[in-house]
Amino acid sequence: MVIDTHIHPALFAPICEDQERFRRRCDAMNYHLMKPSDMALLRKQYALADIGRVVLLPEDCSVESGMVEISNDEIAKLVALDAQFYIGMATVDPRRPDAVQELERAFAELGLAGLAVNTARLKMYPMDERLVPLYDLCRKYHKPIIFHAGFCLENNALAKYARPMEFEEVALRWPEVNLCLAHFGWPWVQETAALLLKYPNLYANTALMNFDGPYQLFPKVFKQDMGEYWLDHNLADKVMFGSDSPRIRPVRSKRGLDSVEMLPETREKIYWKNAMRFFGWEGQNK
């Protein structure tokens, strides 16, 4: 069984009924020439990769864009379709005057599983004082945070605000909160690896879609940019599978990672065990 920790549901048909809103969302998130996706077809695609649970990421840069790209309520609507399969994250633009109240509503009323933050789109560093109350709320509710880390393909985004080392102080100041650096912080994968080695609450995911395809990119990242045995010897407990769908189909991402040589116990941890621990689900059925 596989848990996909990184899916953007921007194209999920149930939240694409407003055509103008859909167009603006695709413009903001740089999903051009894409159409809404049928939910039954998506489930078949996930089954091809043995994916049994998926984590849905919202996005809110509304103070700049004038629109919440994927709202907490839309995420909750999708989770309600199958709460055993879909895990919904929350988000809020920290520049909103009601940011803390909205995130608390997402946790307390909507039951969302954690916080998603894209500092590259927000154009603020991870320790910006406007983000601190949101981190404190995650500590209060025992919710993890998934950060976009590294280069960002979305429009109006600057990678300097999401370089992995910029997240070190967050990991140090909130040790009770599990944090994930998405995309393995590419292209700064060695920075990400160093941070994973040091901070028990820090994780990364494999949502990589940059050059070539997964069969070429994953060996480059995990066997050349990093030492050949770093995954098995040092980072087996710190990496989670993520596809970065819809930029890449999950089955392609899964098969690409399947091609990377690693110990069977490391693969099992990456595909589902580490995500169970990250979300605090240990002891539950996978």
mmCIF file of C-alpha atoms in Angstrom, residues 3-4 7-9 12-14 37-46 51-57 74-89 110-113 279 281:
data_model
loop_
_atom_site.group_PDB
_atom_site.id
_atom_site.type_symbol
_atom_site.label_atom_id
_atom_site.label_comp_id
_atom_site.label_asym_id
_atom_site.label_seq_id
_atom_site.Cartn_x
_atom_site.Cartn_y
_atom_site.Cartn_z
ATOM 1 C CA ILE A 3 0.240 6.869 0.722
ATOM 2 C CA ASP A 4 0.675 9.771 -1.712
ATOM 3 C CA ILE A 7 -1.561 15.868 -4.615
ATOM 4 C CA HIS A 8 -2.926 19.223 -5.737
ATOM 5 C CA PRO A 9 -6.654 18.683 -6.464
ATOM 6 C CA PHE A 12 -10.805 17.521 -9.412
ATOM 7 C CA ALA A 13 -14.178 17.833 -11.135
ATOM 8 C CA PRO A 14 -16.338 18.455 -8.013
ATOM 9 C CA SER A 37 -10.550 15.239 -14.034
ATOM 10 C CA ASP A 38 -13.235 12.611 -13.520
ATOM 11 C CA MET A 39 -13.032 11.208 -9.980
ATOM 12 C CA ALA A 40 -13.642 7.599 -11.012
ATOM 13 C CA LEU A 41 -10.819 7.803 -13.542
ATOM 14 C CA LEU A 42 -8.498 9.281 -10.922
ATOM 15 C CA ARG A 43 -9.237 6.391 -8.556
ATOM 16 C CA LYS A 44 -8.341 3.919 -11.314
ATOM 17 C CA GLN A 45 -5.055 5.748 -11.882
ATOM 18 C CA TYR A 46 -4.257 5.623 -8.165
ATOM 19 C CA ILE A 51 -2.149 4.054 -3.759
ATOM 20 C CA GLY A 52 -4.571 3.586 -0.881
ATOM 21 C CA ARG A 53 -4.643 7.112 0.574
ATOM 22 C CA VAL A 54 -3.892 10.535 -0.878
ATOM 23 C CA VAL A 55 -3.136 13.859 0.788
ATOM 24 C CA LEU A 56 -4.880 16.836 -0.836
ATOM 25 C CA LEU A 57 -3.149 20.218 -0.715
ATOM 26 C CA GLU A 74 -13.330 22.697 -1.184
ATOM 27 C CA ILE A 75 -10.816 20.329 0.389
ATOM 28 C CA ALA A 76 -13.405 19.290 2.996
ATOM 29 C CA LYS A 77 -15.918 18.704 0.186
ATOM 30 C CA LEU A 78 -13.494 16.325 -1.537
ATOM 31 C CA VAL A 79 -12.606 14.511 1.689
ATOM 32 C CA ALA A 80 -16.330 13.929 2.309
ATOM 33 C CA LEU A 81 -16.458 11.856 -0.884
ATOM 34 C CA ASP A 82 -14.348 9.174 0.842
ATOM 35 C CA ALA A 83 -12.795 10.072 4.170
ATOM 36 C CA GLN A 84 -10.943 6.757 4.304
ATOM 37 C CA PHE A 85 -9.123 7.582 1.082
ATOM 38 C CA TYR A 86 -8.721 11.377 0.973
ATOM 39 C CA ILE A 87 -6.768 13.264 3.647
ATOM 40 C CA GLY A 88 -7.269 17.012 3.482
ATOM 41 C CA MET A 89 -4.744 19.644 4.474
ATOM 42 C CA LEU A 110 -13.694 20.923 9.088
ATOM 43 C CA GLY A 111 -11.400 18.335 10.683
ATOM 44 C CA LEU A 112 -8.530 18.897 8.264
ATOM 45 C CA ALA A 113 -5.317 17.012 8.955
ATOM 46 C CA PHE A 279 0.415 12.297 10.600
ATOM 47 C CA TRP A 281 -1.533 7.523 12.713
#
